[in-house]
mmCIF file of N, CA and C in Angstrom:
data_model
loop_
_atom_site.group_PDB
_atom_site.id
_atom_site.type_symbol
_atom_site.label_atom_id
_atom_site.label_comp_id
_atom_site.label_asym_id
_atom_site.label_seq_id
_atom_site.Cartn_x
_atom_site.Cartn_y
_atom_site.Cartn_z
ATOM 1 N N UNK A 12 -9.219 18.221 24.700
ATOM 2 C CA UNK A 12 -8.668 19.459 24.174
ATOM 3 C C UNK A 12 -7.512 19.158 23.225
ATOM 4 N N UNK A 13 -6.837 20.361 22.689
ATOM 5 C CA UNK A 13 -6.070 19.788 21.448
ATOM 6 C C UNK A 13 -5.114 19.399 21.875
ATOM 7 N N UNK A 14 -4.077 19.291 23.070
ATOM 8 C CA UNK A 14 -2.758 18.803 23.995
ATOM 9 C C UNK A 14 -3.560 17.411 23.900
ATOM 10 N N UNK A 15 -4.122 16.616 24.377
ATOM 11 C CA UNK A 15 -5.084 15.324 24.055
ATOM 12 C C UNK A 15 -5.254 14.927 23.045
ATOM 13 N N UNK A 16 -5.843 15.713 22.208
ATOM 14 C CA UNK A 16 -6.004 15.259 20.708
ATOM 15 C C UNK A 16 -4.464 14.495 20.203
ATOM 16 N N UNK A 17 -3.529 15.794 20.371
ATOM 17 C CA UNK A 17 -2.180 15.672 19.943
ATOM 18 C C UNK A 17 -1.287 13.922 20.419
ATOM 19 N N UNK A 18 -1.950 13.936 21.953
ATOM 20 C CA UNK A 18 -1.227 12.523 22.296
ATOM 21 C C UNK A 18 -1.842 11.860 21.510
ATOM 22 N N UNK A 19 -2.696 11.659 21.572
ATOM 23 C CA UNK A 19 -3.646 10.224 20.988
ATOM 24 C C UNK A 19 -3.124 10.010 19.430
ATOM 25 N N UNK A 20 -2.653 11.457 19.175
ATOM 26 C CA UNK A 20 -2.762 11.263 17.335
ATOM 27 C C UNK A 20 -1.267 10.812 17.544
ATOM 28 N N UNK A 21 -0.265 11.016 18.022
ATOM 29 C CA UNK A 21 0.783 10.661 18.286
ATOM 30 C C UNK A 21 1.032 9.182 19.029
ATOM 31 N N UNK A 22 0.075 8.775 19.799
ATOM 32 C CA UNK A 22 -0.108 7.063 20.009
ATOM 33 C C UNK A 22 -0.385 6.108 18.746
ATOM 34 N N UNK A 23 -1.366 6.656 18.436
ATOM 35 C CA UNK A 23 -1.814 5.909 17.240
ATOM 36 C C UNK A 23 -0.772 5.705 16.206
ATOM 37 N N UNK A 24 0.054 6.951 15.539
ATOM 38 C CA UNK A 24 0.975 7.035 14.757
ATOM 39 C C UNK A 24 2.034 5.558 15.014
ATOM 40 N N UNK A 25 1.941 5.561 15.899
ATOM 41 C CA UNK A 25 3.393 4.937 16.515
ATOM 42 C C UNK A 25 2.944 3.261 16.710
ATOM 43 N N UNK A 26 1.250 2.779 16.423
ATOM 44 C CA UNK A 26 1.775 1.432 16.956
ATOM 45 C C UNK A 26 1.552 0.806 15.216
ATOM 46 N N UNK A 27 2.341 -0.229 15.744
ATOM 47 C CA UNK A 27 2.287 -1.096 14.513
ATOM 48 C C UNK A 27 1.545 -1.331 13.604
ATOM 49 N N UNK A 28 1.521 -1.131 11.976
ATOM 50 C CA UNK A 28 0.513 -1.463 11.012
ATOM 51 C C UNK A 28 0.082 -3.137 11.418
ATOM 52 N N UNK A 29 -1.354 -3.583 11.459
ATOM 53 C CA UNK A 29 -1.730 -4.922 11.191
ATOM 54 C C UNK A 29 -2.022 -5.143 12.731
ATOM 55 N N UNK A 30 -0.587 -5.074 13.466
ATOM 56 C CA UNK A 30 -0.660 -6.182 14.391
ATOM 57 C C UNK A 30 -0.471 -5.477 15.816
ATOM 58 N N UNK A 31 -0.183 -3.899 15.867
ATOM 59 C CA UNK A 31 0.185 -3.390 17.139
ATOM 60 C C UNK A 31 -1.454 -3.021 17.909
ATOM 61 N N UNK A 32 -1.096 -2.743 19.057
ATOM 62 C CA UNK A 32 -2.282 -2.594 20.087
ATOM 63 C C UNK A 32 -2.222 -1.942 20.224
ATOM 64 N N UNK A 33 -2.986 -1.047 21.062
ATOM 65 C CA UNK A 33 -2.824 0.405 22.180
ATOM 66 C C UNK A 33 -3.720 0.487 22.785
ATOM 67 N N UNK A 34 -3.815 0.887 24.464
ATOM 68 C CA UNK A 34 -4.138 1.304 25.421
ATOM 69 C C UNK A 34 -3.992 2.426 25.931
ATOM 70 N N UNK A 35 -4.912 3.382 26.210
ATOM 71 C CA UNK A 35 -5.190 4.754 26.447
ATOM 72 C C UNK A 35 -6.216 4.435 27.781
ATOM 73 N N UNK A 36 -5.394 5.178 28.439
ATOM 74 C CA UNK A 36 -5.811 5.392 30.544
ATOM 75 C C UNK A 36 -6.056 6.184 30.581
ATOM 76 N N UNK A 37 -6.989 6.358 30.781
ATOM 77 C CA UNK A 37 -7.990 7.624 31.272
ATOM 78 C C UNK A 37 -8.148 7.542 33.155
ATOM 79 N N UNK A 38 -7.379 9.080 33.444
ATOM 80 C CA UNK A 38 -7.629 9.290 35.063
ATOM 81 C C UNK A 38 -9.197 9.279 35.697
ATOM 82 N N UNK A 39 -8.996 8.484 36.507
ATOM 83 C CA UNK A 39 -10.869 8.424 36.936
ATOM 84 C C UNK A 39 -10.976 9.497 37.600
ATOM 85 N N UNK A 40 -12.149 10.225 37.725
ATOM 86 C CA UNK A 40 -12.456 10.931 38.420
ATOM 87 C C UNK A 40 -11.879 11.260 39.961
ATOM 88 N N UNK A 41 -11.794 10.530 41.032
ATOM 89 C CA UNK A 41 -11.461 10.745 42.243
ATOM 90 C C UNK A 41 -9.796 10.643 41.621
ATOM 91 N N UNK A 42 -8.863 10.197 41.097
ATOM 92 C CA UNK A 42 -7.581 11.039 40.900
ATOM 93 C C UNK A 42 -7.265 12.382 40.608
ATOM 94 N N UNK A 43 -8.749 12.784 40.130
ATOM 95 C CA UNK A 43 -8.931 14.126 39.690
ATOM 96 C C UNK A 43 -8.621 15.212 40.528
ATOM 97 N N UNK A 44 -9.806 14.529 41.595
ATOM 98 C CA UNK A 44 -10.466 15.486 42.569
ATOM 99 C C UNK A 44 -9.110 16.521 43.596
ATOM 100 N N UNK A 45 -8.011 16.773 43.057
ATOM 101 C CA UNK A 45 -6.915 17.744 43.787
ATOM 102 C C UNK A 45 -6.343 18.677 42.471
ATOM 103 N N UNK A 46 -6.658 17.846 41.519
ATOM 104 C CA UNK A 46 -6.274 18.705 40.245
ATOM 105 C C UNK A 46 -6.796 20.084 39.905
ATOM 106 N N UNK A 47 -6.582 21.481 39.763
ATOM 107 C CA UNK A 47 -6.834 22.414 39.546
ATOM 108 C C UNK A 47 -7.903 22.449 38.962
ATOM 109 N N UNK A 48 -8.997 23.360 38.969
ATOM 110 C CA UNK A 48 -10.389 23.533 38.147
ATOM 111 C C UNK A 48 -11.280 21.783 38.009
ATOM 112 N N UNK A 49 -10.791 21.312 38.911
ATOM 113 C CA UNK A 49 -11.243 19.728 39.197
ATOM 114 C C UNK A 49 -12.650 19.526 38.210
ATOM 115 N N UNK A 50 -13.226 21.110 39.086
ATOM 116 C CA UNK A 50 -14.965 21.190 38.687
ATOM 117 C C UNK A 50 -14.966 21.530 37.434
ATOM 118 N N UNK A 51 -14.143 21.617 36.394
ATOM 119 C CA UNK A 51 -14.778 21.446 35.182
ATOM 120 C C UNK A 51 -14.493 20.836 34.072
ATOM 121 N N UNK A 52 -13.489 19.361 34.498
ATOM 122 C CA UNK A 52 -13.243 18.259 33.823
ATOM 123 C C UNK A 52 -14.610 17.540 33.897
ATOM 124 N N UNK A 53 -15.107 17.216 32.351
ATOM 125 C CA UNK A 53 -16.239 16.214 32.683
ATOM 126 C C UNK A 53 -15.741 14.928 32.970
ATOM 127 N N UNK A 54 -16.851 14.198 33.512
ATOM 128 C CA UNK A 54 -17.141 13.337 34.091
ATOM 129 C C UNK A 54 -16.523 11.732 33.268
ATOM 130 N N UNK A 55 -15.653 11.182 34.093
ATOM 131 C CA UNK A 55 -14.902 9.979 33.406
ATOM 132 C C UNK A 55 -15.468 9.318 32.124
ATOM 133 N N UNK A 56 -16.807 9.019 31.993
ATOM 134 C CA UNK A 56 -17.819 7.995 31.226
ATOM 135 C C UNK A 56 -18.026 9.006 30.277
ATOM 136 N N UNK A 57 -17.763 10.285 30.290
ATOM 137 C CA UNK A 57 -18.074 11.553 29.178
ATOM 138 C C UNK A 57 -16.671 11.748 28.313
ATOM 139 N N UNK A 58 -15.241 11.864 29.123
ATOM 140 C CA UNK A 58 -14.060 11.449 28.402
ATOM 141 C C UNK A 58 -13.614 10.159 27.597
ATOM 142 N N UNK A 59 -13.936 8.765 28.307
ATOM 143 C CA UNK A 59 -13.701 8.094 27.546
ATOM 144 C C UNK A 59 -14.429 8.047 26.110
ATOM 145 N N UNK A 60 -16.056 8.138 26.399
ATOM 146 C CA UNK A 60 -16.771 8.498 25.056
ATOM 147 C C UNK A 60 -15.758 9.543 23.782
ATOM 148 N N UNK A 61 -15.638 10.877 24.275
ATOM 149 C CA UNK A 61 -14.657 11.327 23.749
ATOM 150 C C UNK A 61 -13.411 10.821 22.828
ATOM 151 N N UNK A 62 -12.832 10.358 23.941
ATOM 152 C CA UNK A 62 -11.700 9.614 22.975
ATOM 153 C C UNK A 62 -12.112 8.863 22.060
ATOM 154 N N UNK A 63 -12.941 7.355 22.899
ATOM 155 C CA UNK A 63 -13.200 6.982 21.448
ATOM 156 C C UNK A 63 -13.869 7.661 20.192
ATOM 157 N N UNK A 64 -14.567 8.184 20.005
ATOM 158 C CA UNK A 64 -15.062 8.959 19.009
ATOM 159 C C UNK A 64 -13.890 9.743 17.948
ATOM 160 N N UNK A 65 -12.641 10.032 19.081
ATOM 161 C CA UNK A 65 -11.848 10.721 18.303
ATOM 162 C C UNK A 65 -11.192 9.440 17.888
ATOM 163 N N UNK A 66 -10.386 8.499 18.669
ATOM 164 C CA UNK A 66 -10.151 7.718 18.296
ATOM 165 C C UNK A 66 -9.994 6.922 16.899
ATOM 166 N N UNK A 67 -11.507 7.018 17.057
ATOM 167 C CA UNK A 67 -12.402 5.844 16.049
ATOM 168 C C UNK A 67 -12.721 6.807 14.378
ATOM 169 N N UNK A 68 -12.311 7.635 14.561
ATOM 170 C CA UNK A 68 -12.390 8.848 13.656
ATOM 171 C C UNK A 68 -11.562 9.482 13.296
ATOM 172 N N UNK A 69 -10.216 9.017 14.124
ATOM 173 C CA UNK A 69 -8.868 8.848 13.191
ATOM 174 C C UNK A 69 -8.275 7.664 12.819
ATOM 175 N N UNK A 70 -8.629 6.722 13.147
ATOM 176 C CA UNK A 70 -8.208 5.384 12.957
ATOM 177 C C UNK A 70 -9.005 4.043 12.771
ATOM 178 N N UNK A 71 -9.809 4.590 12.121
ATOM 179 C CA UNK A 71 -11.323 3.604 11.783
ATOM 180 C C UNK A 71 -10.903 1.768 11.946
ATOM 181 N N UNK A 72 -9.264 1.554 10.931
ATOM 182 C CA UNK A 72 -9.223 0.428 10.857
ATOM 183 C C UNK A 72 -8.591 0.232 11.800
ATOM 184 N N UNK A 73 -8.382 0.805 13.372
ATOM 185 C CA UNK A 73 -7.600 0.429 14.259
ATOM 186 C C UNK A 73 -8.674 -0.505 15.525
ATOM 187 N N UNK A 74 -10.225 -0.212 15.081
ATOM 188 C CA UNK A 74 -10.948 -0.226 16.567
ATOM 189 C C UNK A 74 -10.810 -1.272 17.186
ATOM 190 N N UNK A 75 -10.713 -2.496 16.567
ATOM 191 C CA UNK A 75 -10.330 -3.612 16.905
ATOM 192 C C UNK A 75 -9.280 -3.668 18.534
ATOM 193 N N UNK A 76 -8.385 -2.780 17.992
ATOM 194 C CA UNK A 76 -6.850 -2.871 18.466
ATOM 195 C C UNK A 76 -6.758 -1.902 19.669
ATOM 196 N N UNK A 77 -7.435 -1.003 19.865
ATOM 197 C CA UNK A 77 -7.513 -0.183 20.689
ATOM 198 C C UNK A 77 -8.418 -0.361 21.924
ATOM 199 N N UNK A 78 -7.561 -0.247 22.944
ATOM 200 C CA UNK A 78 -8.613 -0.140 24.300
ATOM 201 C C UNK A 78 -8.559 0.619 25.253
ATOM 202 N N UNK A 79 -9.526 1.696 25.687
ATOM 203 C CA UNK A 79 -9.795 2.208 26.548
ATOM 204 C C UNK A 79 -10.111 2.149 27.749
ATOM 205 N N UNK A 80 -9.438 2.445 29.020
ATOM 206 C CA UNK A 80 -9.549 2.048 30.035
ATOM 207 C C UNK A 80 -9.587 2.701 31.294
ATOM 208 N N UNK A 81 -10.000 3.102 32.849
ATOM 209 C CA UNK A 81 -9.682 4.364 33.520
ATOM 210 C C UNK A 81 -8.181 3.667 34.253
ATOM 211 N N UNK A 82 -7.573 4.897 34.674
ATOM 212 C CA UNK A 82 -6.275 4.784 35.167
ATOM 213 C C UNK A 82 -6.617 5.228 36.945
ATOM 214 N N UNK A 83 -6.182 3.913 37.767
ATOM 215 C CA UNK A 83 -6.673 4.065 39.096
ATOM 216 C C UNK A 83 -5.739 4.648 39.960
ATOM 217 N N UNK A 84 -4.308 4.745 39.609
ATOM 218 C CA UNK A 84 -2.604 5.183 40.245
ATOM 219 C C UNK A 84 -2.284 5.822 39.278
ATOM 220 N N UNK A 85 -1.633 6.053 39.823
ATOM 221 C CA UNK A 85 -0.138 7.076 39.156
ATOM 222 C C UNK A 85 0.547 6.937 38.260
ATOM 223 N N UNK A 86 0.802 5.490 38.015
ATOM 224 C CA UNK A 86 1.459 4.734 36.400
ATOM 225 C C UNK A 86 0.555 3.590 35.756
ATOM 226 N N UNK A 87 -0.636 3.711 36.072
ATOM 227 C CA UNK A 87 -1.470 2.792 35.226
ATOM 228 C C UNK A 87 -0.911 1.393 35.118
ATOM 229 N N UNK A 88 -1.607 0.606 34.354
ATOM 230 C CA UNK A 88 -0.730 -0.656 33.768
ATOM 231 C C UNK A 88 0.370 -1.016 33.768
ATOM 232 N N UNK A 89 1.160 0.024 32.868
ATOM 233 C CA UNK A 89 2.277 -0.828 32.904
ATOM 234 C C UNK A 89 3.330 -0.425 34.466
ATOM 235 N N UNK A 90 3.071 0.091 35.344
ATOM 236 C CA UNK A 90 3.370 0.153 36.737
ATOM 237 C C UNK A 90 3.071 -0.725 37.917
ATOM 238 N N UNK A 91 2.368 -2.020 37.286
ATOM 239 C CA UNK A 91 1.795 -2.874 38.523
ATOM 240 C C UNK A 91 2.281 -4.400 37.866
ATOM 241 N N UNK A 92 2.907 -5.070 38.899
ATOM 242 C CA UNK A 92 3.780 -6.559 38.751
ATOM 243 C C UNK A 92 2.736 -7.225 37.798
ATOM 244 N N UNK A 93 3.242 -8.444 37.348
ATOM 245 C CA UNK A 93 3.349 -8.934 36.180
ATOM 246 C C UNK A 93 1.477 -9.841 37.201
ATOM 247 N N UNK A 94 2.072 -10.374 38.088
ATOM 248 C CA UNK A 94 1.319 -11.280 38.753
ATOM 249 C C UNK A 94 0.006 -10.395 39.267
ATOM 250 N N UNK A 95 0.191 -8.973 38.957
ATOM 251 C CA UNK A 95 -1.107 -8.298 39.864
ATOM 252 C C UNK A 95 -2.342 -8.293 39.156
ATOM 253 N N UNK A 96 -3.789 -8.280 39.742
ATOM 254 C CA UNK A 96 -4.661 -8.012 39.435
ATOM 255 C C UNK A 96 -5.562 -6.452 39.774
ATOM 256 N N UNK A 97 -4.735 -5.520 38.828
ATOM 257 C CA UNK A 97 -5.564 -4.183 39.416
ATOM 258 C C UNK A 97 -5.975 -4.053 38.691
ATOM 259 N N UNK A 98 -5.147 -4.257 37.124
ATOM 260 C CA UNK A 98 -6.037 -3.753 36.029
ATOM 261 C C UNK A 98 -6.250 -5.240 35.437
ATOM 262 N N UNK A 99 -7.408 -5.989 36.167
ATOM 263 C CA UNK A 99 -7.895 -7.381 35.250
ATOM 264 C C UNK A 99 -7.841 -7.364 33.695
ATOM 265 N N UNK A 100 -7.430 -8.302 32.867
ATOM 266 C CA UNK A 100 -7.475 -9.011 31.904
ATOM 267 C C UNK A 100 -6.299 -7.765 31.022
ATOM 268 N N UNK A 101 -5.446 -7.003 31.526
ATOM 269 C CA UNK A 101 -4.439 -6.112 30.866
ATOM 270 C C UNK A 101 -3.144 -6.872 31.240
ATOM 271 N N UNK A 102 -2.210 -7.484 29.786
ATOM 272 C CA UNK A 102 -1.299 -7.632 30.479
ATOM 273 C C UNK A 102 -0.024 -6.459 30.429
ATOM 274 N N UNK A 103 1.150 -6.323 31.477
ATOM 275 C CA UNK A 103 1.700 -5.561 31.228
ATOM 276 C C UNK A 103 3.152 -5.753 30.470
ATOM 277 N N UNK A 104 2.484 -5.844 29.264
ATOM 278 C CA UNK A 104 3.607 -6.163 28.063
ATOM 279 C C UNK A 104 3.818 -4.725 27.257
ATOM 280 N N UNK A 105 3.503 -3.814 27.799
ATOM 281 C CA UNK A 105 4.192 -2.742 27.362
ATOM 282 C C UNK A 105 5.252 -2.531 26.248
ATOM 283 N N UNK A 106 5.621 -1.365 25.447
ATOM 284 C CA UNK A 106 7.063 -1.623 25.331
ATOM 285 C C UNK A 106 7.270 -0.313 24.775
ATOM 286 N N UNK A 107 6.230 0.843 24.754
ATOM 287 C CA UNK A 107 6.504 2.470 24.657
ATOM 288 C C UNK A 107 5.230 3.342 25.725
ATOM 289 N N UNK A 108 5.388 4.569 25.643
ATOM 290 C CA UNK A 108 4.389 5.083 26.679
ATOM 291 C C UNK A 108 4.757 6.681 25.480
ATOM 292 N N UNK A 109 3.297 7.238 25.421
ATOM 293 C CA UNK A 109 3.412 8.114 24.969
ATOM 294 C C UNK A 109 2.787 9.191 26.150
ATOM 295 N N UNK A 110 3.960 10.515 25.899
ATOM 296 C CA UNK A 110 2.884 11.095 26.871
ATOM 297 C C UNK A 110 3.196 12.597 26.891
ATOM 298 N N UNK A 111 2.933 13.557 27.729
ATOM 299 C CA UNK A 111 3.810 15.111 27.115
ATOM 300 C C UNK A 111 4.907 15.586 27.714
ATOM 301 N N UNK A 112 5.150 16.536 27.548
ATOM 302 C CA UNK A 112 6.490 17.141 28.091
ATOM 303 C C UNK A 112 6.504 17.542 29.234
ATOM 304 N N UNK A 113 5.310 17.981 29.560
ATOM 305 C CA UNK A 113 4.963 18.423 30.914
ATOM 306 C C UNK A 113 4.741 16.932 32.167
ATOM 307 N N UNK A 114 4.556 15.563 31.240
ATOM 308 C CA UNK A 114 4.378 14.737 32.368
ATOM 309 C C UNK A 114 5.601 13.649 32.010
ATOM 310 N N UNK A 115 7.004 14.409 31.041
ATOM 311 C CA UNK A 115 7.874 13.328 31.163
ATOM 312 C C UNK A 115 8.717 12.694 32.157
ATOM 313 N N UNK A 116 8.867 13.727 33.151
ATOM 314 C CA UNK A 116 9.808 13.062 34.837
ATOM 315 C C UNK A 116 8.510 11.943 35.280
ATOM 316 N N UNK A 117 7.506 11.815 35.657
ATOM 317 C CA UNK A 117 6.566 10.724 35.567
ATOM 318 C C UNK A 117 7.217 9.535 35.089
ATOM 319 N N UNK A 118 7.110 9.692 33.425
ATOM 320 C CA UNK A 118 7.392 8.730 32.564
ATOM 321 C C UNK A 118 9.133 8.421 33.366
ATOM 322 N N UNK A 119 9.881 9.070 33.448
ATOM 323 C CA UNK A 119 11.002 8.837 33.949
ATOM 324 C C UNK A 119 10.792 8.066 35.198
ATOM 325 N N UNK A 120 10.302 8.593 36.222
ATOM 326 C CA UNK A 120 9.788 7.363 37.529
ATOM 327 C C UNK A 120 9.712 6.414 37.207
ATOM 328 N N UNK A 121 8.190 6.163 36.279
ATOM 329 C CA UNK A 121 7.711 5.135 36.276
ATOM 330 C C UNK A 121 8.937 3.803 35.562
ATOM 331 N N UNK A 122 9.513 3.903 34.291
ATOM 332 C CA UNK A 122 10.925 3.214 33.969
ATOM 333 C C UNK A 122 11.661 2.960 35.165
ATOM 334 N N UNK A 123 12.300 3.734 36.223
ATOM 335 C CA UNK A 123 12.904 3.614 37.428
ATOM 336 C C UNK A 123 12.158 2.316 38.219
ATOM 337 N N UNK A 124 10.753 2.641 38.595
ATOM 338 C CA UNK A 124 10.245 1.832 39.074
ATOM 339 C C UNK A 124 9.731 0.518 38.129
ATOM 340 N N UNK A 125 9.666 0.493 37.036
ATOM 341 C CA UNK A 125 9.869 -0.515 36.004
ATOM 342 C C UNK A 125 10.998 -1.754 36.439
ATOM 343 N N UNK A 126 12.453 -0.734 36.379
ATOM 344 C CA UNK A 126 13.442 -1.661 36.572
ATOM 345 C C UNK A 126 13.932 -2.213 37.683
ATOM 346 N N UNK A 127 13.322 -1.219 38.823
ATOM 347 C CA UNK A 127 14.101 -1.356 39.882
ATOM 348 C C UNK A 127 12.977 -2.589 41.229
ATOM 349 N N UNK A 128 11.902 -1.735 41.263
ATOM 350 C CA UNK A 128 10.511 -3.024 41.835
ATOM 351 C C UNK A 128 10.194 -4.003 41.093
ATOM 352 N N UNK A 129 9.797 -3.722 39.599
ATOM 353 C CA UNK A 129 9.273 -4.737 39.389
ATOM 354 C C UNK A 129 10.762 -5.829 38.243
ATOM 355 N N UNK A 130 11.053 -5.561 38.166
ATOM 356 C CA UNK A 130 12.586 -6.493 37.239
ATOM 357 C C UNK A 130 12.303 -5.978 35.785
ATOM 358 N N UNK A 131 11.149 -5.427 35.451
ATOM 359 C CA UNK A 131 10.846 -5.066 34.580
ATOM 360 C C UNK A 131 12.043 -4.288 33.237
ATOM 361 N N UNK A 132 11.754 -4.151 32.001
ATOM 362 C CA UNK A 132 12.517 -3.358 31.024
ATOM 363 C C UNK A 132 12.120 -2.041 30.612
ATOM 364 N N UNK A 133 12.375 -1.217 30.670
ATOM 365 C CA UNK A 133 12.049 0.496 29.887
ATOM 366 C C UNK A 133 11.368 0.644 29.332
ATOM 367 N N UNK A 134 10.665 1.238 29.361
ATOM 368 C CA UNK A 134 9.382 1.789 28.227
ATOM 369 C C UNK A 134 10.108 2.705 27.395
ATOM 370 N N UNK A 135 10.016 2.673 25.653
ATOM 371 C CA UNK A 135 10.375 4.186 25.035
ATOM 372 C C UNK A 135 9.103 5.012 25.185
ATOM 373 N N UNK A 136 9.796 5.993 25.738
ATOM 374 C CA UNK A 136 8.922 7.425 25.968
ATOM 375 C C UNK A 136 8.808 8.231 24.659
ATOM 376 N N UNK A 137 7.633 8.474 24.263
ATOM 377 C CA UNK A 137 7.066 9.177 23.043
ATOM 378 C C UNK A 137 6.545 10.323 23.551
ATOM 379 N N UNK A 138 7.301 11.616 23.105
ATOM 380 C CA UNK A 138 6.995 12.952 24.037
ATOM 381 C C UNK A 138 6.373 13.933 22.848
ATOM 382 N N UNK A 139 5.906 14.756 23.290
ATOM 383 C CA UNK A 139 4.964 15.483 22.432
ATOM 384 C C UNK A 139 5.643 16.875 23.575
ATOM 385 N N UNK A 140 5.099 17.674 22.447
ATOM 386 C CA UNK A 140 5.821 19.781 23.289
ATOM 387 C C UNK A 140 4.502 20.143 23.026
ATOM 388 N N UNK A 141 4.827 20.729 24.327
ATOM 389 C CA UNK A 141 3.175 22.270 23.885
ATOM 390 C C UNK A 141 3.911 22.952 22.809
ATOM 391 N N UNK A 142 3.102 23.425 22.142
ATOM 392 C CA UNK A 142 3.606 24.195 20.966
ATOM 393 C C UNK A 142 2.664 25.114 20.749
ATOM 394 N N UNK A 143 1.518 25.611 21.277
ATOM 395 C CA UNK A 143 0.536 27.219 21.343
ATOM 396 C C UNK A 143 1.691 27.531 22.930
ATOM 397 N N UNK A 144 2.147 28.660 22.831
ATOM 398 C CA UNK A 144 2.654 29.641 23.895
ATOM 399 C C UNK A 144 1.629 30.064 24.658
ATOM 400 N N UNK A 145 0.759 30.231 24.675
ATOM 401 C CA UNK A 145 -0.268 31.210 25.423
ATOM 402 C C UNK A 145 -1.878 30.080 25.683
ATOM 403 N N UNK A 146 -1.615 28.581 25.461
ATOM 404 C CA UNK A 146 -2.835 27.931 25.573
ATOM 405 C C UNK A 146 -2.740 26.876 26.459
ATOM 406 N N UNK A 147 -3.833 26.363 26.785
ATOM 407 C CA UNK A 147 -3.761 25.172 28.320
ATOM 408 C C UNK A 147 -2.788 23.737 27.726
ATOM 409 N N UNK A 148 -3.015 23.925 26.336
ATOM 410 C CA UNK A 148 -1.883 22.317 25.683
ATOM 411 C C UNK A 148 -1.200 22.909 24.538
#
């Protein structure tokens, strides 16, 4: 939807010409399953398609650089020690998190728990506003 659209176009913006990466976590399904109207988020393997398509159709010369992935917790990647294997072959070299206004205390945790469990450094938080008054994003 367009609150989605908006992050992604706002991730992309932000990583480096040439040489920056990005990773986009997609909630799997069973994180879903307590979320409001659960039943009519499609199906994980139907979102990621999604993205990429949008993705790949705003940022043609990025595909290389971009990877899509499902998100199994609460802070994805960059929330799990340096030494862990949850999300195989991701390392967590982080060094911004884009995300919305509605999920910035999250983003605030997750930095907390950045610095404080893992020794880790801050993520800059890249925030996006609902901006339709009357729409779901």
């Amino acid at each position: 939807h367009y609150g989605h659209r908006k992050l992604l176009t706002l991730a992309i913006s932000s990583v480096l010409p040439n040489m920056g990466k990005l990773l986009i976590g997609i909630t799997t399904d069973e994180m879903l399953q307590q979320k409001t109207f659960a039943e009519l988020i499609p199906p994980l393997d139907e979102r990621i398609r999604g993205v990429r398509e949008f993705v790949d159709a705003l940022a043609p010369g990025m595909k290389n650089r971009i990877k899509i992935i499902p998100i199994k917790d609460a802070y994805g990647p960059p929330g799990v020690a340096l030494d862990s294997d949850i999300y195989e072959g991701i390392e967590n070299d982080f060094d911004a998190l884009v995300l919305s206004h509605e999920t910035l205390p999250t983003g605030k945790r997750l930095n907390e728990h950045r610095v404080q469990s893992l020794g880790l450094g801050s993520l800059k938080l890249l925030c996006t506003r609902r901006t339709e008054a009357h729409t779901m994003s």
